[in-house]
């Protein structure tokens, strides 16, 4: 309860209610969205104003990053947007490669594209099914988690972990994709479109779902740009800004894909934009698989012995490999001094890494431009004047992930 | 992409005494601006040069540069011409004042609160400059270089265990 | 309903009956064994899911690693109606009073499982804002390690919890040792 009387909104003199009710939505939500608090002032069923409190899962990533060598920060970046951890990992590795000025072979770029698009599919699957759960439809959630398990199988065969993947290294991947990975990937590619079709028949033209979502939390394109929205939330408002197209990285300019754009920016538009993006990601993975045919199978990292750990067998037998291994792990490698900003298109928008290096083993300053943190501030504007149940659907359609919110 | 000469010309004409020099740093334009005129310069960039998107506001601490310890770093983006720009504004640590950008970019609200929370930079004109990510009772600014990463009141581990000796 | 033939469905595993003396149409055993059996096979969890371990917990609830078959069919999201508090994810110092409040609102008998490295001991976040383990504020029964732990590990933790619950004596909550433990945390 908010004790401070002056923060209550005074209604008009002739209204029936003489004061508003303050309710507390959070910080412990039912297991899905994460830990942040909304104190809402409601007049009956209508939300007058909401105030957000974040920081309940502040883990001080930026401070920890100043004490960790560059190759250990990948594990930190995992835990930001944990639904699509590989995008964070590969984004960080690309930032360091940009600082150093490293060239990446084409095969590595295409493999990275496959992994990032799989991560984007798994992030959007969670978000869309959770909009269903919040509107009362529990079945699509259980369908969708089965396909997330298939994506986890692919990650596990490459890096060993399901969720917090720590995938890739500065310069490429830690091991080549195995036969098992290709088998899991083929299985996923065959079974994903029929599942998406089934998922869409359950929700997209469902009368109840449409009535819940259409008109919930709309935002215009100018306001969205002013707030700093990026990602599917901005594209649902009508602006076709996608970092993969604007500032291509990892050879995205060679792929042919569309950017879905909405009109009103409400929850239904966000849901549709994410659905179409999933199918576009599927087509990107298919194009990448076509491009990989006929390429030399053994290339999985750049030829940079100063930054990429050599094979263990070489470390035990060859002198140069031993020295490189020692220098990389101990941080004796000469890194350039300077600052760099690199942005990737995360599941929620422009995920930026601002890195300042002083040539030492650990970064001097690392800042994450987290899309969730920046668009969640607009929540008050999105829900004020709407109904309480619209506020719930808006919150889940924004895809706020607490790890990325607080970092 | 707007050419660097265009931006340099327009900025030098509009703010001749601010002494702005744009360089290219790893593919991104970068310049240093005086901290007390940041609102004017960024409004000019937004209205006349088309940088209508504020990507991020953050800060950094250089304890060795006396008189210029804290640096406020803003990134802006011109979406129609695909140009990014980094602006650095140095302030002394005794009086880390600069103007708030909330009047022109609503998104600057929480970005500035986070920068205040971590570094103690005072954004004049911000409607609600309180801590956002840390606990409200905290009385120091944790990202400054003199503070350690770990909780200073820990009793179970000491400096040797943390790798500092 | 058609008549069921003997041993037709081998896929169902029934809970073991407690040891006792059974005869024609009756069974005699100790009271707390029966109560332990009932409690262990119907633990209703309160998922206090904060971060990444929460997503692995959601995967455990999903159809592949179904948690419901161990009796946790209903995820009660209110502390008044559940027995088991599953803390999955990092707990920061800002959230600690809220976790304690939720624990205090639970009714006896209650058990706590710390899922993941962050809940057990702070995990990889050795920083100023993270609570180094929830056992600094509430008593914990089972720790599941991992970052994030696989769903099989979470299920293993639930099985260990079931062992604990089955073998607990009915007077445990009033024993001086337990009261002293709660007093250490400032809980009456």
JSON list of C-alpha atoms in Angstrom, two decimals, chain A residues 284-379:
[
{"chain": "A", "resi": 284, "resn": "UNK", "atom": "CA", "xyz": [17.21, -17.61, -42.78]},
{"chain": "A", "resi": 285, "resn": "UNK", "atom": "CA", "xyz": [18.36, -20.88, -41.22]},
{"chain": "A", "resi": 286, "resn": "UNK", "atom": "CA", "xyz": [17.37, -22.68, -44.40]},
{"chain": "A", "resi": 287, "resn": "UNK", "atom": "CA", "xyz": [19.34, -20.23, -46.54]},
{"chain": "A", "resi": 288, "resn": "UNK", "atom": "CA", "xyz": [22.34, -20.63, -44.24]},
{"chain": "A", "resi": 289, "resn": "UNK", "atom": "CA", "xyz": [22.16, -24.39, -44.55]},
{"chain": "A", "resi": 290, "resn": "UNK", "atom": "CA", "xyz": [22.13, -24.04, -48.34]},
{"chain": "A", "resi": 291, "resn": "UNK", "atom": "CA", "xyz": [25.13, -21.73, -48.25]},
{"chain": "A", "resi": 292, "resn": "UNK", "atom": "CA", "xyz": [27.04, -24.17, -46.07]},
{"chain": "A", "resi": 293, "resn": "UNK", "atom": "CA", "xyz": [26.83, -26.95, -48.63]},
{"chain": "A", "resi": 294, "resn": "UNK", "atom": "CA", "xyz": [30.10, -27.25, -50.45]},
{"chain": "A", "resi": 295, "resn": "UNK", "atom": "CA", "xyz": [32.14, -25.33, -47.91]},
{"chain": "A", "resi": 296, "resn": "UNK", "atom": "CA", "xyz": [35.18, -26.79, -46.22]},
{"chain": "A", "resi": 297, "resn": "UNK", "atom": "CA", "xyz": [33.80, -28.65, -43.20]},
{"chain": "A", "resi": 298, "resn": "UNK", "atom": "CA", "xyz": [36.80, -28.31, -40.98]},
{"chain": "A", "resi": 299, "resn": "UNK", "atom": "CA", "xyz": [36.75, -24.53, -40.49]},
{"chain": "A", "resi": 300, "resn": "UNK", "atom": "CA", "xyz": [35.08, -23.54, -37.24]},
{"chain": "A", "resi": 301, "resn": "UNK", "atom": "CA", "xyz": [37.23, -20.68, -36.00]},
{"chain": "A", "resi": 302, "resn": "UNK", "atom": "CA", "xyz": [39.38, -17.86, -37.30]},
{"chain": "A", "resi": 303, "resn": "UNK", "atom": "CA", "xyz": [43.11, -18.38, -37.61]},
{"chain": "A", "resi": 304, "resn": "UNK", "atom": "CA", "xyz": [44.12, -16.12, -34.75]},
{"chain": "A", "resi": 305, "resn": "UNK", "atom": "CA", "xyz": [46.51, -17.95, -32.46]},
{"chain": "A", "resi": 306, "resn": "UNK", "atom": "CA", "xyz": [46.91, -14.87, -30.29]},
{"chain": "A", "resi": 307, "resn": "UNK", "atom": "CA", "xyz": [43.28, -14.92, -29.18]},
{"chain": "A", "resi": 308, "resn": "UNK", "atom": "CA", "xyz": [41.89, -18.39, -29.83]},
{"chain": "A", "resi": 309, "resn": "UNK", "atom": "CA", "xyz": [43.08, -21.21, -27.61]},
{"chain": "A", "resi": 310, "resn": "UNK", "atom": "CA", "xyz": [45.03, -23.89, -29.55]},
{"chain": "A", "resi": 311, "resn": "UNK", "atom": "CA", "xyz": [44.11, -27.58, -29.59]},
{"chain": "A", "resi": 312, "resn": "UNK", "atom": "CA", "xyz": [44.94, -29.37, -26.35]},
{"chain": "A", "resi": 313, "resn": "UNK", "atom": "CA", "xyz": [47.01, -32.00, -28.14]},
{"chain": "A", "resi": 314, "resn": "UNK", "atom": "CA", "xyz": [49.15, -29.22, -29.60]},
{"chain": "A", "resi": 315, "resn": "UNK", "atom": "CA", "xyz": [49.52, -27.53, -26.23]},
{"chain": "A", "resi": 316, "resn": "UNK", "atom": "CA", "xyz": [51.10, -30.67, -24.83]},
{"chain": "A", "resi": 317, "resn": "UNK", "atom": "CA", "xyz": [53.45, -31.24, -27.72]},
{"chain": "A", "resi": 318, "resn": "UNK", "atom": "CA", "xyz": [54.33, -27.97, -29.49]},
{"chain": "A", "resi": 319, "resn": "UNK", "atom": "CA", "xyz": [56.16, -25.06, -27.96]},
{"chain": "A", "resi": 320, "resn": "UNK", "atom": "CA", "xyz": [54.35, -22.20, -29.72]},
{"chain": "A", "resi": 321, "resn": "UNK", "atom": "CA", "xyz": [50.96, -23.61, -28.83]},
{"chain": "A", "resi": 322, "resn": "UNK", "atom": "CA", "xyz": [52.03, -23.82, -25.18]},
{"chain": "A", "resi": 323, "resn": "UNK", "atom": "CA", "xyz": [53.16, -20.22, -25.18]},
{"chain": "A", "resi": 324, "resn": "UNK", "atom": "CA", "xyz": [49.98, -18.97, -26.89]},
{"chain": "A", "resi": 325, "resn": "UNK", "atom": "CA", "xyz": [47.87, -20.92, -24.41]},
{"chain": "A", "resi": 326, "resn": "UNK", "atom": "CA", "xyz": [49.72, -19.42, -21.48]},
{"chain": "A", "resi": 327, "resn": "UNK", "atom": "CA", "xyz": [49.54, -15.90, -22.83]},
{"chain": "A", "resi": 328, "resn": "UNK", "atom": "CA", "xyz": [45.82, -16.06, -23.59]},
{"chain": "A", "resi": 329, "resn": "UNK", "atom": "CA", "xyz": [44.83, -17.50, -20.23]},
{"chain": "A", "resi": 330, "resn": "UNK", "atom": "CA", "xyz": [47.11, -15.24, -18.21]},
{"chain": "A", "resi": 331, "resn": "UNK", "atom": "CA", "xyz": [46.04, -12.18, -20.14]},
{"chain": "A", "resi": 332, "resn": "UNK", "atom": "CA", "xyz": [49.44, -11.26, -21.52]},
{"chain": "A", "resi": 333, "resn": "UNK", "atom": "CA", "xyz": [48.04, -10.67, -25.00]},
{"chain": "A", "resi": 334, "resn": "UNK", "atom": "CA", "xyz": [48.37, -7.14, -26.36]},
{"chain": "A", "resi": 335, "resn": "UNK", "atom": "CA", "xyz": [44.87, -5.83, -26.81]},
{"chain": "A", "resi": 336, "resn": "UNK", "atom": "CA", "xyz": [44.32, -2.47, -28.47]},
{"chain": "A", "resi": 337, "resn": "UNK", "atom": "CA", "xyz": [43.37, 0.48, -26.28]},
{"chain": "A", "resi": 338, "resn": "UNK", "atom": "CA", "xyz": [40.18, 2.30, -27.13]},
{"chain": "A", "resi": 339, "resn": "UNK", "atom": "CA", "xyz": [36.43, 2.12, -27.10]},
{"chain": "A", "resi": 340, "resn": "UNK", "atom": "CA", "xyz": [33.97, 0.33, -29.32]},
{"chain": "A", "resi": 341, "resn": "UNK", "atom": "CA", "xyz": [30.20, 0.04, -29.52]},
{"chain": "A", "resi": 342, "resn": "UNK", "atom": "CA", "xyz": [28.64, -2.94, -31.24]},
{"chain": "A", "resi": 343, "resn": "UNK", "atom": "CA", "xyz": [24.95, -3.72, -31.51]},
{"chain": "A", "resi": 344, "resn": "UNK", "atom": "CA", "xyz": [23.20, -6.94, -32.42]},
{"chain": "A", "resi": 345, "resn": "UNK", "atom": "CA", "xyz": [19.52, -7.62, -32.92]},
{"chain": "A", "resi": 346, "resn": "UNK", "atom": "CA", "xyz": [18.56, -9.48, -29.79]},
{"chain": "A", "resi": 347, "resn": "UNK", "atom": "CA", "xyz": [15.23, -11.14, -29.16]},
{"chain": "A", "resi": 348, "resn": "UNK", "atom": "CA", "xyz": [13.93, -7.87, -27.73]},
{"chain": "A", "resi": 349, "resn": "UNK", "atom": "CA", "xyz": [15.72, -5.32, -29.84]},
{"chain": "A", "resi": 350, "resn": "UNK", "atom": "CA", "xyz": [19.04, -3.59, -30.17]},
{"chain": "A", "resi": 351, "resn": "UNK", "atom": "CA", "xyz": [21.39, -5.20, -27.67]},
{"chain": "A", "resi": 352, "resn": "UNK", "atom": "CA", "xyz": [24.45, -2.98, -27.51]},
{"chain": "A", "resi": 353, "resn": "UNK", "atom": "CA", "xyz": [27.85, -3.54, -25.96]},
{"chain": "A", "resi": 354, "resn": "UNK", "atom": "CA", "xyz": [29.96, -0.48, -25.14]},
{"chain": "A", "resi": 355, "resn": "UNK", "atom": "CA", "xyz": [33.47, -1.63, -24.34]},
{"chain": "A", "resi": 356, "resn": "UNK", "atom": "CA", "xyz": [36.38, 0.50, -23.20]},
{"chain": "A", "resi": 357, "resn": "UNK", "atom": "CA", "xyz": [39.67, -1.30, -23.08]},
{"chain": "A", "resi": 358, "resn": "UNK", "atom": "CA", "xyz": [42.92, -0.11, -21.51]},
{"chain": "A", "resi": 359, "resn": "UNK", "atom": "CA", "xyz": [44.98, -2.93, -23.00]},
{"chain": "A", "resi": 360, "resn": "UNK", "atom": "CA", "xyz": [44.76, -5.06, -19.88]},
{"chain": "A", "resi": 361, "resn": "UNK", "atom": "CA", "xyz": [43.37, -8.46, -19.13]},
{"chain": "A", "resi": 362, "resn": "UNK", "atom": "CA", "xyz": [39.93, -7.22, -18.13]},
{"chain": "A", "resi": 363, "resn": "UNK", "atom": "CA", "xyz": [37.78, -4.48, -19.67]},
{"chain": "A", "resi": 364, "resn": "UNK", "atom": "CA", "xyz": [38.15, -1.00, -18.23]},
{"chain": "A", "resi": 365, "resn": "UNK", "atom": "CA", "xyz": [34.44, -0.31, -18.64]},
{"chain": "A", "resi": 366, "resn": "UNK", "atom": "CA", "xyz": [31.73, -2.48, -20.11]},
{"chain": "A", "resi": 367, "resn": "UNK", "atom": "CA", "xyz": [28.19, -1.26, -20.50]},
{"chain": "A", "resi": 368, "resn": "UNK", "atom": "CA", "xyz": [25.28, -3.25, -21.87]},
{"chain": "A", "resi": 369, "resn": "UNK", "atom": "CA", "xyz": [22.59, -1.36, -23.74]},
{"chain": "A", "resi": 370, "resn": "UNK", "atom": "CA", "xyz": [19.70, -3.54, -22.66]},
{"chain": "A", "resi": 371, "resn": "UNK", "atom": "CA", "xyz": [16.54, -3.16, -24.76]},
{"chain": "A", "resi": 372, "resn": "UNK", "atom": "CA", "xyz": [14.17, -4.38, -22.01]},
{"chain": "A", "resi": 373, "resn": "UNK", "atom": "CA", "xyz": [15.35, -1.73, -19.57]},
{"chain": "A", "resi": 374, "resn": "UNK", "atom": "CA", "xyz": [14.75, 1.01, -22.09]},
{"chain": "A", "resi": 375, "resn": "UNK", "atom": "CA", "xyz": [11.33, 0.08, -23.30]},
{"chain": "A", "resi": 376, "resn": "UNK", "atom": "CA", "xyz": [9.93, -0.96, -19.95]},
{"chain": "A", "resi": 377, "resn": "UNK", "atom": "CA", "xyz": [9.95, 2.68, -18.85]},
{"chain": "A", "resi": 378, "resn": "UNK", "atom": "CA", "xyz": [7.13, 3.32, -21.29]},
{"chain": "A", "resi": 379, "resn": "UNK", "atom": "CA", "xyz": [4.82, 0.88, -19.53]}
]
